[in-house]
Coordinates of C-alpha atoms and ligand atoms in Angstrom, one line a residue:
X255 CA 40.6 21.1 -30.3
X256 CA 41.7 24.0 -28.0
X257 CA 45.0 25.5 -27.0
X258 CA 45.2 23.1 -24.0
X259 CA 45.1 20.1 -26.4
X260 CA 48.2 21.1 -28.3
X261 CA 51.1 18.7 -28.0
X262 CA 54.0 19.5 -25.7
X263 CA 56.5 21.9 -27.5
X264 CA 59.3 19.3 -27.7
X265 CA 56.9 16.9 -29.4
X266 CA 55.7 19.6 -31.9
X267 CA 59.4 20.3 -32.7
X268 CA 60.1 16.6 -33.3
X269 CA 57.0 16.1 -35.4
X270 CA 58.0 18.9 -37.7
X271 CA 61.7 17.8 -37.6
X272 CA 62.8 21.3 -36.4
X273 CA 66.3 22.0 -35.0
X274 CA 67.5 25.4 -33.7
X275 CA 69.6 27.5 -36.0
X276 CA 72.3 29.7 -34.6
X277 CA 72.1 32.2 -37.4
X278 CA 68.5 33.0 -36.4
X279 CA 69.5 33.5 -32.7
X280 CA 67.2 30.5 -31.9
X281 CA 67.2 29.6 -28.1
X282 CA 63.8 28.3 -27.3
X283 CA 61.7 28.4 -24.1
X284 CA 60.0 25.0 -24.1
X285 CA 58.6 25.2 -20.5
X286 CA 55.1 26.6 -20.6
X287 CA 55.4 27.6 -16.9
X288 CA 58.1 30.0 -17.9
X289 CA 56.3 31.4 -20.9
X290 CA 53.1 31.8 -18.8
X291 CA 55.1 33.8 -16.3
X292 CA 56.4 36.2 -19.0
X293 CA 52.8 36.6 -20.3
X294 CA 51.7 37.5 -16.8
X295 CA 54.5 40.0 -16.4
X296 CA 53.4 41.6 -19.7
X297 CA 50.0 42.3 -18.1
X298 CA 48.1 41.7 -21.4
X299 CA 44.7 40.1 -21.8
X300 CA 41.4 40.1 -23.6
X301 CA 41.0 43.0 -25.9
X302 CA 44.7 43.6 -26.2
X303 CA 46.8 43.2 -29.4
X304 CA 50.3 41.9 -28.9
X305 CA 53.1 41.9 -31.4
X306 CA 55.4 38.9 -30.8
X307 CA 58.8 38.9 -32.7
X308 CA 60.1 35.4 -33.4
X309 CA 57.4 33.0 -32.1
X310 CA 59.6 30.0 -33.2
X311 CA 58.0 26.8 -31.8
X312 CA 55.3 29.0 -30.2
X313 CA 55.7 28.5 -26.4
X314 CA 55.4 32.2 -25.6
X315 CA 52.7 32.5 -28.4
X316 CA 50.6 29.9 -26.6
X317 CA 50.9 31.6 -23.3
X318 CA 50.0 35.0 -24.8
X319 CA 46.9 33.5 -26.5
X320 CA 45.9 31.9 -23.2
X321 CA 45.5 35.4 -21.7
X322 CA 42.8 36.1 -24.3
X323 CA 44.9 38.6 -26.3
X324 CA 45.1 38.8 -30.0
X325 CA 48.7 38.0 -31.2
X326 CA 50.4 39.1 -34.4
X327 CA 53.5 36.9 -34.6
X328 CA 56.4 37.9 -36.9
X329 CA 58.8 35.0 -37.8
X330 CA 61.7 35.1 -40.2
X331 CA 62.4 31.4 -40.3
X332 CA 59.8 30.0 -42.6
X333 CA 60.4 26.4 -41.3
X334 CA 58.3 27.2 -38.3
X335 CA 55.2 28.4 -40.1
X336 CA 53.5 25.0 -40.5
X337 CA 53.9 24.3 -36.8
X338 CA 52.6 27.8 -36.0
X339 CA 49.7 27.3 -38.4
X340 CA 48.5 24.5 -36.1
X341 CA 48.5 26.9 -33.2
X342 CA 46.6 29.4 -35.3
X343 CA 44.0 26.8 -36.1
X344 CA 43.0 26.4 -32.4
X345 CA 43.3 30.1 -31.6
X346 CA 39.9 31.1 -32.8
X347 CA 41.2 33.7 -35.2
X348 CA 43.3 35.4 -32.5
X349 CA 46.7 34.5 -34.0
X350 CA 48.0 36.1 -37.2
X351 CA 51.2 34.9 -38.6
X352 CA 53.5 37.3 -40.6
X353 CA 56.5 35.7 -42.3
X354 CA 59.3 38.2 -42.5
X355 CA 62.1 40.2 -40.9
X356 CA 60.9 42.1 -37.9
X357 CA 63.4 44.9 -38.7
X358 CA 61.5 45.5 -42.0
X359 CA 57.9 44.7 -41.1
X360 CA 55.6 47.8 -40.6
X361 CA 54.4 47.1 -37.1
X362 CA 51.5 49.6 -37.2
X363 CA 50.1 48.0 -40.4
X364 CA 50.7 44.5 -39.0
X365 CA 49.0 45.2 -35.7
X366 CA 46.2 47.4 -37.2
X367 CA 46.1 49.6 -34.2
X368 CA 47.7 50.2 -30.8
X369 CA 49.6 47.1 -29.6
X370 CA 51.9 45.8 -26.9
X371 CA 55.2 44.0 -27.8
X372 CA 56.1 40.8 -26.0
X373 CA 59.1 38.8 -27.2
X374 CA 61.9 36.4 -26.4
X375 CA 64.1 38.4 -28.8
X376 CA 66.6 37.1 -31.2
X377 CA 69.8 38.5 -29.6
X378 CA 71.4 39.6 -32.8
X379 CA 68.7 42.2 -33.6
X380 CA 67.2 42.8 -30.1
X381 CA 68.8 46.1 -29.3
X382 CA 68.1 47.5 -32.8
X383 CA 64.4 46.5 -32.5
X384 CA 64.2 48.2 -29.1
X385 CA 65.7 51.4 -30.5
X386 CA 63.2 51.3 -33.4
X387 CA 60.2 50.9 -30.9
X388 CA 61.6 53.7 -28.7
X389 CA 62.3 56.3 -31.4
X390 CA 60.5 55.1 -34.6
X391 CA 57.0 55.8 -35.9
X392 CA 55.4 52.8 -34.1
X393 CA 55.3 53.2 -30.3
X394 CA 54.1 50.1 -28.5
X395 CA 51.8 50.5 -25.5
X396 CA 54.3 48.5 -23.5
X397 CA 57.3 46.3 -24.2
X398 CA 58.1 43.1 -22.3
X399 CA 61.3 41.8 -23.8
X400 CA 63.8 39.0 -23.1
X401 CA 67.4 40.1 -23.7
X402 CA 70.9 38.9 -22.8
X403 CA 71.2 39.9 -19.2
X404 CA 74.0 42.4 -20.1
X405 CA 71.6 44.3 -22.5
X406 CA 68.8 44.3 -19.9
X407 CA 71.3 45.8 -17.4
X408 CA 72.3 48.5 -19.9
X409 CA 68.6 49.5 -20.3
X410 CA 68.0 50.0 -16.5
X411 CA 71.4 51.3 -15.5
X412 CA 71.7 54.4 -13.4
X413 CA 74.3 57.2 -13.7
X414 CA 77.5 56.0 -12.1
X415 CA 76.9 52.3 -13.0
X416 CA 79.3 50.5 -15.3
X417 CA 76.4 49.7 -17.7
X418 CA 75.2 53.3 -17.9
X419 CA 75.2 54.6 -21.4
X420 CA 73.1 55.8 -24.4
X421 CA 70.7 52.9 -24.1
X422 CA 69.9 53.7 -20.5
X423 CA 69.4 57.4 -21.2
X424 CA 67.2 57.0 -24.2
X425 CA 65.2 54.1 -22.7
X426 CA 64.6 55.9 -19.4
X427 CA 63.8 59.3 -20.8
X428 CA 61.0 57.7 -22.8
X429 CA 59.9 54.9 -20.6
X430 CA 59.6 53.5 -17.1
X431 CA 62.1 50.6 -17.4
X432 CA 62.6 47.7 -15.0
X433 CA 64.1 44.2 -15.1
X434 CA 61.2 41.9 -14.1
X435 CA 62.7 38.4 -14.4
X436 CA 66.1 36.8 -14.6
X437 CA 66.6 33.5 -16.4
X438 CA 69.6 31.2 -16.4
X439 CA 71.0 30.0 -19.7
X440 CA 69.8 26.5 -18.9
X441 CA 66.2 27.6 -19.2
X442 CA 66.6 27.7 -23.0
X443 CA 67.0 25.0 -25.6
X444 CA 69.8 25.1 -26.8
X445 CA 71.3 27.1 -23.9
X446 CA 73.0 30.3 -25.0
X447 CA 76.4 31.2 -23.6
X448 CA 75.1 33.9 -21.3
X449 CA 72.2 34.5 -18.8
X450 CA 69.1 36.4 -19.9
X451 CA 66.6 38.8 -18.3
X452 CA 63.2 40.2 -19.1
X453 CA 63.0 44.0 -19.2
X454 CA 59.6 45.7 -19.1
X455 CA 59.3 49.2 -20.6
X456 CA 56.2 51.3 -20.4
X457 CA 56.3 54.6 -22.3
X458 CA 55.9 57.7 -20.2
X459 CA 52.6 59.6 -20.7
X460 CA 54.3 63.0 -21.4
X461 CA 57.6 62.3 -23.3
X462 CA 59.9 65.1 -24.5
X463 CA 59.1 66.3 -28.1
X464 CA 60.8 64.5 -31.0
X465 CA 63.3 67.3 -31.7
X466 CA 64.6 67.0 -28.1
X467 CA 64.9 63.2 -28.5
X468 CA 66.8 63.8 -31.7
X469 CA 69.2 66.2 -29.9
X470 CA 69.4 63.7 -27.0
X471 CA 70.6 61.0 -29.4
X472 CA 73.3 63.4 -30.8
X473 CA 74.5 64.5 -27.3
X474 CA 74.6 61.0 -25.9
X475 CA 76.3 59.6 -29.0
X476 CA 79.1 62.2 -28.6
X477 CA 79.3 62.0 -24.8
X478 CA 79.4 58.2 -24.5
X479 CA 81.4 57.9 -27.8
X480 CA 84.3 59.2 -25.7
X481 CA 83.1 58.3 -22.2
X482 CA 86.5 58.7 -20.5
X483 CA 86.8 62.4 -21.7
X484 CA 85.4 65.4 -19.9
X485 CA 82.2 66.8 -21.5
X486 CA 84.0 70.0 -22.5
X487 CA 86.0 67.8 -24.8
X488 CA 83.6 65.0 -25.9
X489 CA 80.9 67.5 -26.7
X490 CA 83.3 70.0 -28.5
X491 CA 81.5 69.7 -31.8
X492 CA 78.2 70.6 -30.1
X493 CA 79.5 73.6 -28.2
X494 CA 81.7 72.0 -25.5
X495 CA 82.1 74.0 -22.3
X496 CA 79.7 76.8 -23.5
X497 CA 77.0 74.2 -24.1
X498 CA 77.6 72.7 -20.7
X499 CA 77.4 76.0 -19.0
X500 CA 74.1 76.9 -20.8
X501 CA 72.7 73.6 -19.6
X502 CA 73.9 74.0 -16.1
X503 CA 76.1 70.9 -16.3
X504 CA 79.7 70.7 -15.1
X505 CA 81.9 70.7 -18.2
X506 CA 84.7 68.8 -16.3
X507 CA 82.3 65.9 -15.6
X508 CA 82.3 62.7 -17.6
X509 CA 79.3 61.3 -19.4
X510 CA 79.0 58.3 -17.0
X511 CA 78.0 60.5 -14.0
X512 CA 75.4 62.8 -15.8
X513 CA 71.8 61.8 -14.9
X514 CA 68.8 61.9 -17.1
X515 CA 67.9 65.4 -16.2
X516 CA 71.5 66.5 -17.0
X517 CA 71.3 64.9 -20.5
X518 CA 67.9 66.4 -21.2
X519 CA 69.2 69.8 -20.2
X520 CA 72.2 69.4 -22.6
X521 CA 69.9 68.2 -25.4
X522 CA 67.6 71.2 -24.9
X523 CA 70.5 73.6 -24.7
X524 CA 72.0 72.2 -27.9
X525 CA 68.8 73.3 -29.8
X526 CA 69.0 77.0 -28.8
Ligands
SAM688 N1 59.7 32.8 -29.0 C1 60.4 31.6 -29.1 C2 60.6 31.0 -27.7 O1 60.6 31.8 -26.8 O2 60.9 29.8 -27.7 C3 61.7 31.7 -29.9 C4 62.7 32.7 -29.4 S1 64.2 32.7 -30.2 C5 65.3 33.5 -29.0 C6 64.1 34.0 -31.4 C7 63.2 33.8 -32.6 O3 63.2 34.9 -33.5 C8 63.4 32.6 -33.5 O4 62.2 31.9 -33.8 C9 64.0 33.2 -34.8 O5 63.8 32.4 -35.9 C10 63.3 34.5 -34.8 N2 64.0 35.6 -35.6 C11 65.3 35.8 -35.7 N3 65.6 36.9 -36.4 C12 64.4 37.4 -36.7 C13 63.9 38.6 -37.4 N4 64.8 39.5 -37.9 N5 62.6 38.8 -37.5 C14 61.7 38.0 -37.0 N6 62.0 36.8 -36.4 C15 63.3 36.6 -36.2

């Protein structure tokens, strides 16, 4: 038997008597045309290792395996493991299943080397997982991630946009970030309340050093924590107007209009 011989996803769910659970953020993609499109957008293939968080019924997992990639799939809901084991059986050793909470799993150890991350993320932990991959010890080669549309918009927002904030600054300082696909709620089973979008993030070759990123996290937390205030006031604890002047940034401006270069300059100035 091969991947192509696996039963349709709905049939596999029925056979294993599996229903979606809200508490696990379960909204499934049961159309393989959609999951194949995500796998294509992820640009992975033979020789690549992919970490997939939350394989659930395995629609995206199958599409990733079809590209020839090796997949390490981390699933918290143990009910799905027997169904996923059937996929592993026909994957010629290219699917490894890890039962556990993706927030606690050591990705580097699980992947055993450099890896891409591709996932239809559980919404309740999606942003936290992204922050971990951006700033934690394990840096994926690329990330192709389904979020609520509102979160995807926050990742790619530009200075002056309503959605511009910490997530945009940290994501775009470290990665090239784009929204590559929009999906309506009805594409999922069961449909969530909101639309979704796939964001693709590719780490920049020459990111700022860790201490600058640490400073950037502090500066953006303070500046966007009081986004209606002028920087001279929101950044008071970090040096206020003096810090802004050292960084060449207008102290009377508000966080929402400061671009990436401005925030990087503030972060660097805060370290001197
Ligand atoms: N990949 C499947 C698909 O596209 O149909 C399922 C996506 S569903 C939005 C999210 C999946 O993540 C579910 O299978 C859920 O059980 C799993 N999940 C939820 N929280 C998790 C966590 N903390 N760690 C690992 N998996 C988790």
